[in-house]
Amino acid sequence: MRDLKITVDIDEYAEGAVLLDGLESAIVGIVEDFGSPGRKMLYSKQRILNILQERDLMTMGEAEEFYDYNILGLHASDQNAVFLDLEITPIKKEDGWEYQLKE
């Protein structure tokens, strides 16, 4: 079966969502939650750190510090960006669930 590719108009689908300039390639999705106005952009923390290291020639420590204070700590609106810290895979076991980090 072929993968169907659908283009999403972010301005229409997530109108008013905070977009982080220069970090477009770190977007991994659009989220919504009950009680919050509009949808929010979901960014990959790891992709952001990679961009800061490659584009801005930061060390990992510098990138993490910049991310913590200037990106994660940014409050621009009720539709502030949200960040995927760890991607995990749920695995069903006989006695419950186990969660493994995705590589």
mmCIF file of N, CA and C in Angstrom:
data_model
loop_
_atom_site.group_PDB
_atom_site.id
_atom_site.type_symbol
_atom_site.label_atom_id
_atom_site.label_comp_id
_atom_site.label_asym_id
_atom_site.label_seq_id
_atom_site.Cartn_x
_atom_site.Cartn_y
_atom_site.Cartn_z
ATOM 1 N N MET A 1 0.836 -1.184 0.000
ATOM 2 C CA MET A 1 0.000 0.000 0.000
ATOM 3 C C MET A 1 0.880 1.247 0.000
ATOM 4 N N ARG A 2 0.525 2.211 -0.780
ATOM 5 C CA ARG A 2 1.274 3.461 -0.873
ATOM 6 C C ARG A 2 0.980 4.379 0.302
ATOM 7 N N ASP A 3 1.990 5.150 0.693
ATOM 8 C CA ASP A 3 1.767 6.178 1.707
ATOM 9 C C ASP A 3 1.080 7.360 1.040
ATOM 10 N N LEU A 4 -0.067 7.734 1.551
ATOM 11 C CA LEU A 4 -0.794 8.872 1.036
ATOM 12 C C LEU A 4 -0.241 10.134 1.694
ATOM 13 N N LYS A 5 0.179 11.079 0.901
ATOM 14 C CA LYS A 5 0.734 12.322 1.421
ATOM 15 C C LYS A 5 -0.302 13.426 1.256
ATOM 16 N N ILE A 6 -0.631 14.078 2.362
ATOM 17 C CA ILE A 6 -1.594 15.165 2.353
ATOM 18 C C ILE A 6 -0.894 16.408 2.875
ATOM 19 N N THR A 7 -0.985 17.480 2.134
ATOM 20 C CA THR A 7 -0.386 18.742 2.551
ATOM 21 C C THR A 7 -1.335 19.449 3.509
ATOM 22 N N VAL A 8 -0.788 19.933 4.624
ATOM 23 C CA VAL A 8 -1.578 20.625 5.639
ATOM 24 C C VAL A 8 -1.260 22.111 5.584
ATOM 25 N N ASP A 9 -2.281 22.926 5.514
ATOM 26 C CA ASP A 9 -2.119 24.375 5.580
ATOM 27 C C ASP A 9 -2.129 24.753 7.064
ATOM 28 N N ILE A 10 -0.964 24.944 7.638
ATOM 29 C CA ILE A 10 -0.842 25.227 9.067
ATOM 30 C C ILE A 10 -1.593 26.498 9.442
ATOM 31 N N ASP A 11 -1.532 27.519 8.578
ATOM 32 C CA ASP A 11 -2.222 28.776 8.884
ATOM 33 C C ASP A 11 -3.729 28.580 9.007
ATOM 34 N N GLU A 12 -4.268 27.615 8.259
ATOM 35 C CA GLU A 12 -5.703 27.348 8.329
ATOM 36 C C GLU A 12 -6.030 26.336 9.427
ATOM 37 N N TYR A 13 -5.282 25.245 9.484
ATOM 38 C CA TYR A 13 -5.587 24.154 10.408
ATOM 39 C C TYR A 13 -5.246 24.501 11.860
ATOM 40 N N ALA A 14 -4.192 25.276 12.042
ATOM 41 C CA ALA A 14 -3.769 25.651 13.399
ATOM 42 C C ALA A 14 -3.646 27.168 13.486
ATOM 43 N N GLU A 15 -4.707 27.833 13.061
ATOM 44 C CA GLU A 15 -4.719 29.289 13.041
ATOM 45 C C GLU A 15 -4.385 29.856 14.417
ATOM 46 N N GLY A 16 -3.438 30.759 14.460
ATOM 47 C CA GLY A 16 -3.044 31.404 15.706
ATOM 48 C C GLY A 16 -1.968 30.678 16.488
ATOM 49 N N ALA A 17 -1.582 29.484 16.037
ATOM 50 C CA ALA A 17 -0.538 28.736 16.737
ATOM 51 C C ALA A 17 0.797 29.464 16.627
ATOM 52 N N VAL A 18 1.584 29.392 17.694
ATOM 53 C CA VAL A 18 2.903 30.018 17.706
ATOM 54 C C VAL A 18 3.854 29.183 16.850
ATOM 55 N N LEU A 19 4.467 29.832 15.862
ATOM 56 C CA LEU A 19 5.476 29.198 15.015
ATOM 57 C C LEU A 19 6.830 29.775 15.380
ATOM 58 N N LEU A 20 7.810 28.919 15.546
ATOM 59 C CA LEU A 20 9.153 29.347 15.942
ATOM 60 C C LEU A 20 10.012 29.531 14.694
ATOM 61 N N ASP A 21 10.392 30.774 14.419
ATOM 62 C CA ASP A 21 11.188 31.098 13.234
ATOM 63 C C ASP A 21 12.489 30.319 13.206
ATOM 64 N N GLY A 22 12.793 29.748 12.056
ATOM 65 C CA GLY A 22 14.042 29.035 11.869
ATOM 66 C C GLY A 22 14.030 27.609 12.391
ATOM 67 N N LEU A 23 12.912 27.189 12.982
ATOM 68 C CA LEU A 23 12.830 25.835 13.532
ATOM 69 C C LEU A 23 11.730 25.013 12.849
ATOM 70 N N GLU A 24 11.367 25.409 11.641
ATOM 71 C CA GLU A 24 10.295 24.743 10.909
ATOM 72 C C GLU A 24 10.552 23.251 10.716
ATOM 73 N N SER A 25 11.795 22.871 10.502
ATOM 74 C CA SER A 25 12.096 21.449 10.266
ATOM 75 C C SER A 25 12.010 20.609 11.549
ATOM 76 N N ALA A 26 11.787 21.245 12.685
ATOM 77 C CA ALA A 26 11.636 20.521 13.949
ATOM 78 C C ALA A 26 10.170 20.249 14.278
ATOM 79 N N ILE A 27 9.241 20.726 13.430
ATOM 80 C CA ILE A 27 7.818 20.477 13.658
ATOM 81 C C ILE A 27 7.521 19.009 13.380
ATOM 82 N N VAL A 28 6.849 18.355 14.327
ATOM 83 C CA VAL A 28 6.490 16.944 14.151
ATOM 84 C C VAL A 28 4.983 16.712 14.194
ATOM 85 N N GLY A 29 4.212 17.732 14.527
ATOM 86 C CA GLY A 29 2.774 17.549 14.551
ATOM 87 C C GLY A 29 2.026 18.767 15.035
ATOM 88 N N ILE A 30 0.714 18.594 15.096
ATOM 89 C CA ILE A 30 -0.194 19.615 15.600
ATOM 90 C C ILE A 30 -1.015 18.952 16.690
ATOM 91 N N VAL A 31 -1.138 19.597 17.841
ATOM 92 C CA VAL A 31 -1.871 19.011 18.963
ATOM 93 C C VAL A 31 -3.026 19.914 19.379
ATOM 94 N N GLU A 32 -3.972 19.281 20.069
ATOM 95 C CA GLU A 32 -5.070 20.021 20.660
ATOM 96 C C GLU A 32 -5.381 19.381 22.008
ATOM 97 N N ASP A 33 -5.962 20.160 22.895
ATOM 98 C CA ASP A 33 -6.395 19.594 24.163
ATOM 99 C C ASP A 33 -7.665 20.298 24.614
ATOM 100 N N PHE A 34 -8.411 19.604 25.424
ATOM 101 C CA PHE A 34 -9.677 20.133 25.914
ATOM 102 C C PHE A 34 -9.427 21.349 26.794
ATOM 103 N N GLY A 35 -10.189 22.397 26.567
ATOM 104 C CA GLY A 35 -10.109 23.580 27.408
ATOM 105 C C GLY A 35 -9.132 24.633 26.927
ATOM 106 N N SER A 36 -8.336 24.314 25.921
ATOM 107 C CA SER A 36 -7.396 25.293 25.383
ATOM 108 C C SER A 36 -7.914 25.799 24.045
ATOM 109 N N PRO A 37 -7.752 27.082 23.802
ATOM 110 C CA PRO A 37 -8.211 27.612 22.519
ATOM 111 C C PRO A 37 -7.277 27.194 21.380
ATOM 112 N N GLY A 38 -7.834 26.735 20.314
ATOM 113 C CA GLY A 38 -7.051 26.433 19.113
ATOM 114 C C GLY A 38 -6.091 25.276 19.264
ATOM 115 N N ARG A 39 -5.375 25.029 18.198
ATOM 116 C CA ARG A 39 -4.382 23.957 18.159
ATOM 117 C C ARG A 39 -2.992 24.549 18.361
ATOM 118 N N LYS A 40 -2.048 23.673 18.728
ATOM 119 C CA LYS A 40 -0.667 24.093 18.991
ATOM 120 C C LYS A 40 0.283 23.280 18.136
ATOM 121 N N MET A 41 1.433 23.859 17.838
ATOM 122 C CA MET A 41 2.464 23.158 17.080
ATOM 123 C C MET A 41 3.277 22.296 18.032
ATOM 124 N N LEU A 42 3.574 21.072 17.589
ATOM 125 C CA LEU A 42 4.406 20.152 18.355
ATOM 126 C C LEU A 42 5.773 20.082 17.696
ATOM 127 N N TYR A 43 6.798 20.426 18.466
ATOM 128 C CA TYR A 43 8.178 20.405 17.980
ATOM 129 C C TYR A 43 8.937 19.276 18.663
ATOM 130 N N SER A 44 9.920 18.726 17.963
ATOM 131 C CA SER A 44 10.820 17.739 18.538
ATOM 132 C C SER A 44 11.975 18.467 19.227
ATOM 133 N N LYS A 45 12.116 18.227 20.523
ATOM 134 C CA LYS A 45 13.214 18.837 21.270
ATOM 135 C C LYS A 45 14.559 18.429 20.660
ATOM 136 N N GLN A 46 14.707 17.141 20.332
ATOM 137 C CA GLN A 46 15.980 16.673 19.783
ATOM 138 C C GLN A 46 16.297 17.345 18.455
ATOM 139 N N ARG A 47 15.288 17.514 17.610
ATOM 140 C CA ARG A 47 15.515 18.204 16.331
ATOM 141 C C ARG A 47 15.928 19.649 16.554
ATOM 142 N N ILE A 48 15.309 20.309 17.537
ATOM 143 C CA ILE A 48 15.689 21.696 17.856
ATOM 144 C C ILE A 48 17.140 21.751 18.310
ATOM 145 N N LEU A 49 17.526 20.836 19.204
ATOM 146 C CA LEU A 49 18.915 20.813 19.678
ATOM 147 C C LEU A 49 19.879 20.571 18.519
ATOM 148 N N ASN A 50 19.502 19.685 17.595
ATOM 149 C CA ASN A 50 20.349 19.420 16.423
ATOM 150 C C ASN A 50 20.487 20.665 15.560
ATOM 151 N N ILE A 51 19.397 21.378 15.344
ATOM 152 C CA ILE A 51 19.433 22.609 14.541
ATOM 153 C C ILE A 51 20.354 23.635 15.199
ATOM 154 N N LEU A 52 20.214 23.832 16.502
ATOM 155 C CA LEU A 52 21.041 24.809 17.202
ATOM 156 C C LEU A 52 22.519 24.460 17.115
ATOM 157 N N GLN A 53 22.828 23.168 17.182
ATOM 158 C CA GLN A 53 24.226 22.747 17.088
ATOM 159 C C GLN A 53 24.777 22.931 15.667
ATOM 160 N N GLU A 54 23.993 22.541 14.683
ATOM 161 C CA GLU A 54 24.472 22.616 13.294
ATOM 162 C C GLU A 54 24.436 24.034 12.740
ATOM 163 N N ARG A 55 23.307 24.702 12.890
ATOM 164 C CA ARG A 55 23.127 26.035 12.303
ATOM 165 C C ARG A 55 23.901 27.106 13.056
ATOM 166 N N ASP A 56 23.844 27.035 14.390
ATOM 167 C CA ASP A 56 24.433 28.091 15.214
ATOM 168 C C ASP A 56 25.768 27.696 15.835
ATOM 169 N N LEU A 57 26.243 26.501 15.477
ATOM 170 C CA LEU A 57 27.533 25.994 15.944
ATOM 171 C C LEU A 57 27.646 25.979 17.467
ATOM 172 N N MET A 58 26.559 25.611 18.136
ATOM 173 C CA MET A 58 26.559 25.507 19.597
ATOM 174 C C MET A 58 27.012 24.111 20.002
ATOM 175 N N THR A 59 27.598 24.030 21.194
ATOM 176 C CA THR A 59 27.860 22.716 21.779
ATOM 177 C C THR A 59 26.515 22.182 22.282
ATOM 178 N N MET A 60 26.458 20.908 22.643
ATOM 179 C CA MET A 60 25.211 20.341 23.172
ATOM 180 C C MET A 60 24.791 21.088 24.432
ATOM 181 N N GLY A 61 25.741 21.405 25.300
ATOM 182 C CA GLY A 61 25.421 22.148 26.522
ATOM 183 C C GLY A 61 24.855 23.526 26.227
ATOM 184 N N GLU A 62 25.456 24.231 25.291
ATOM 185 C CA GLU A 62 24.959 25.553 24.901
ATOM 186 C C GLU A 62 23.565 25.460 24.291
ATOM 187 N N ALA A 63 23.356 24.440 23.437
ATOM 188 C CA ALA A 63 22.049 24.251 22.799
ATOM 189 C C ALA A 63 20.978 23.951 23.840
ATOM 190 N N GLU A 64 21.295 23.092 24.812
ATOM 191 C CA GLU A 64 20.329 22.766 25.869
ATOM 192 C C GLU A 64 19.983 23.986 26.712
ATOM 193 N N GLU A 65 20.999 24.785 27.051
ATOM 194 C CA GLU A 65 20.759 25.992 27.842
ATOM 195 C C GLU A 65 19.908 26.989 27.057
ATOM 196 N N PHE A 66 20.237 27.188 25.777
ATOM 197 C CA PHE A 66 19.469 28.102 24.931
ATOM 198 C C PHE A 66 18.026 27.612 24.824
ATOM 199 N N TYR A 67 17.844 26.305 24.604
ATOM 200 C CA TYR A 67 16.512 25.716 24.500
ATOM 201 C C TYR A 67 15.716 25.959 25.791
ATOM 202 N N ASP A 68 16.316 25.658 26.934
ATOM 203 C CA ASP A 68 15.624 25.805 28.219
ATOM 204 C C ASP A 68 15.143 27.232 28.464
ATOM 205 N N TYR A 69 15.994 28.207 28.206
ATOM 206 C CA TYR A 69 15.673 29.583 28.553
ATOM 207 C C TYR A 69 14.934 30.346 27.467
ATOM 208 N N ASN A 70 15.252 30.088 26.213
ATOM 209 C CA ASN A 70 14.713 30.905 25.124
ATOM 210 C C ASN A 70 13.602 30.249 24.320
ATOM 211 N N ILE A 71 13.485 28.939 24.397
ATOM 212 C CA ILE A 71 12.465 28.247 23.606
ATOM 213 C C ILE A 71 11.417 27.626 24.534
ATOM 214 N N LEU A 72 11.836 26.731 25.409
ATOM 215 C CA LEU A 72 10.904 26.100 26.341
ATOM 216 C C LEU A 72 10.278 27.143 27.266
ATOM 217 N N GLY A 73 11.062 28.113 27.682
ATOM 218 C CA GLY A 73 10.596 29.140 28.613
ATOM 219 C C GLY A 73 9.795 30.262 27.970
ATOM 220 N N LEU A 74 9.642 30.235 26.648
ATOM 221 C CA LEU A 74 8.896 31.274 25.932
ATOM 222 C C LEU A 74 7.403 31.093 26.142
ATOM 223 N N HIS A 75 6.736 32.143 26.556
ATOM 224 C CA HIS A 75 5.267 32.110 26.582
ATOM 225 C C HIS A 75 4.789 33.255 25.710
ATOM 226 N N ALA A 76 4.321 32.903 24.516
ATOM 227 C CA ALA A 76 3.909 33.918 23.560
ATOM 228 C C ALA A 76 2.390 34.079 23.498
ATOM 229 N N SER A 77 1.651 32.993 23.799
ATOM 230 C CA SER A 77 0.186 33.063 23.760
ATOM 231 C C SER A 77 -0.403 31.788 24.355
ATOM 232 N N ASP A 78 -1.729 31.718 24.355
ATOM 233 C CA ASP A 78 -2.402 30.506 24.813
ATOM 234 C C ASP A 78 -2.155 29.336 23.864
ATOM 235 N N GLN A 79 -1.720 29.638 22.646
ATOM 236 C CA GLN A 79 -1.412 28.600 21.663
ATOM 237 C C GLN A 79 0.099 28.427 21.534
ATOM 238 N N ASN A 80 0.778 28.537 22.673
ATOM 239 C CA ASN A 80 2.225 28.368 22.723
ATOM 240 C C ASN A 80 2.626 27.003 22.170
ATOM 241 N N ALA A 81 3.796 26.916 21.594
ATOM 242 C CA ALA A 81 4.306 25.640 21.086
ATOM 243 C C ALA A 81 4.490 24.655 22.238
ATOM 244 N N VAL A 82 4.378 23.363 21.922
ATOM 245 C CA VAL A 82 4.657 22.300 22.885
ATOM 246 C C VAL A 82 5.770 21.438 22.305
ATOM 247 N N PHE A 83 6.439 20.659 23.169
ATOM 248 C CA PHE A 83 7.661 19.987 22.762
ATOM 249 C C PHE A 83 7.652 18.513 23.133
ATOM 250 N N LEU A 84 8.020 17.686 22.181
ATOM 251 C CA LEU A 84 8.165 16.251 22.391
ATOM 252 C C LEU A 84 9.562 16.013 22.931
ATOM 253 N N ASP A 85 9.644 15.592 24.194
ATOM 254 C CA ASP A 85 10.929 15.378 24.840
ATOM 255 C C ASP A 85 11.478 14.001 24.502
ATOM 256 N N LEU A 86 10.682 12.960 24.721
ATOM 257 C CA LEU A 86 11.101 11.587 24.432
ATOM 258 C C LEU A 86 10.007 10.894 23.630
ATOM 259 N N GLU A 87 10.384 10.216 22.574
ATOM 260 C CA GLU A 87 9.431 9.415 21.824
ATOM 261 C C GLU A 87 9.556 7.977 22.291
ATOM 262 N N ILE A 88 8.425 7.396 22.690
ATOM 263 C CA ILE A 88 8.451 6.048 23.244
ATOM 264 C C ILE A 88 7.533 5.120 22.454
ATOM 265 N N THR A 89 7.795 3.835 22.585
ATOM 266 C CA THR A 89 6.968 2.801 21.974
ATOM 267 C C THR A 89 6.344 1.968 23.087
ATOM 268 N N PRO A 90 4.996 1.899 23.144
ATOM 269 C CA PRO A 90 4.355 1.041 24.138
ATOM 270 C C PRO A 90 4.376 -0.415 23.676
ATOM 271 N N ILE A 91 4.723 -1.306 24.571
ATOM 272 C CA ILE A 91 4.787 -2.733 24.247
ATOM 273 C C ILE A 91 3.915 -3.483 25.254
ATOM 274 N N LYS A 92 2.924 -4.224 24.737
ATOM 275 C CA LYS A 92 2.002 -4.989 25.588
ATOM 276 C C LYS A 92 2.705 -6.233 26.097
ATOM 277 N N LYS A 93 2.706 -6.401 27.412
ATOM 278 C CA LYS A 93 3.276 -7.578 28.067
ATOM 279 C C LYS A 93 2.142 -8.353 28.739
ATOM 280 N N GLU A 94 2.421 -9.555 29.155
ATOM 281 C CA GLU A 94 1.401 -10.365 29.835
ATOM 282 C C GLU A 94 0.892 -9.689 31.105
ATOM 283 N N ASP A 95 1.783 -9.006 31.807
ATOM 284 C CA ASP A 95 1.420 -8.400 33.084
ATOM 285 C C ASP A 95 1.226 -6.882 33.011
ATOM 286 N N GLY A 96 1.055 -6.339 31.817
ATOM 287 C CA GLY A 96 0.846 -4.899 31.687
ATOM 288 C C GLY A 96 1.557 -4.332 30.475
ATOM 289 N N TRP A 97 2.035 -3.141 30.628
ATOM 290 C CA TRP A 97 2.703 -2.440 29.531
ATOM 291 C C TRP A 97 4.142 -2.106 29.897
ATOM 292 N N GLU A 98 4.974 -2.062 28.874
ATOM 293 C CA GLU A 98 6.367 -1.616 28.992
ATOM 294 C C GLU A 98 6.559 -0.531 27.948
ATOM 295 N N TYR A 99 7.387 0.442 28.251
ATOM 296 C CA TYR A 99 7.618 1.556 27.338
ATOM 297 C C TYR A 99 9.108 1.648 27.031
ATOM 298 N N GLN A 100 9.433 1.647 25.740
ATOM 299 C CA GLN A 100 10.828 1.725 25.319
ATOM 300 C C GLN A 100 11.047 2.996 24.512
ATOM 301 N N LEU A 101 12.238 3.569 24.688
ATOM 302 C CA LEU A 101 12.604 4.738 23.901
ATOM 303 C C LEU A 101 12.740 4.358 22.442
ATOM 304 N N LYS A 102 12.207 5.213 21.569
ATOM 305 C CA LYS A 102 12.425 5.022 20.137
ATOM 306 C C LYS A 102 13.812 5.541 19.803
ATOM 307 N N GLU A 103 14.441 4.870 18.885
ATOM 308 C CA GLU A 103 15.785 5.333 18.483
ATOM 309 C C GLU A 103 15.718 6.105 17.214
#
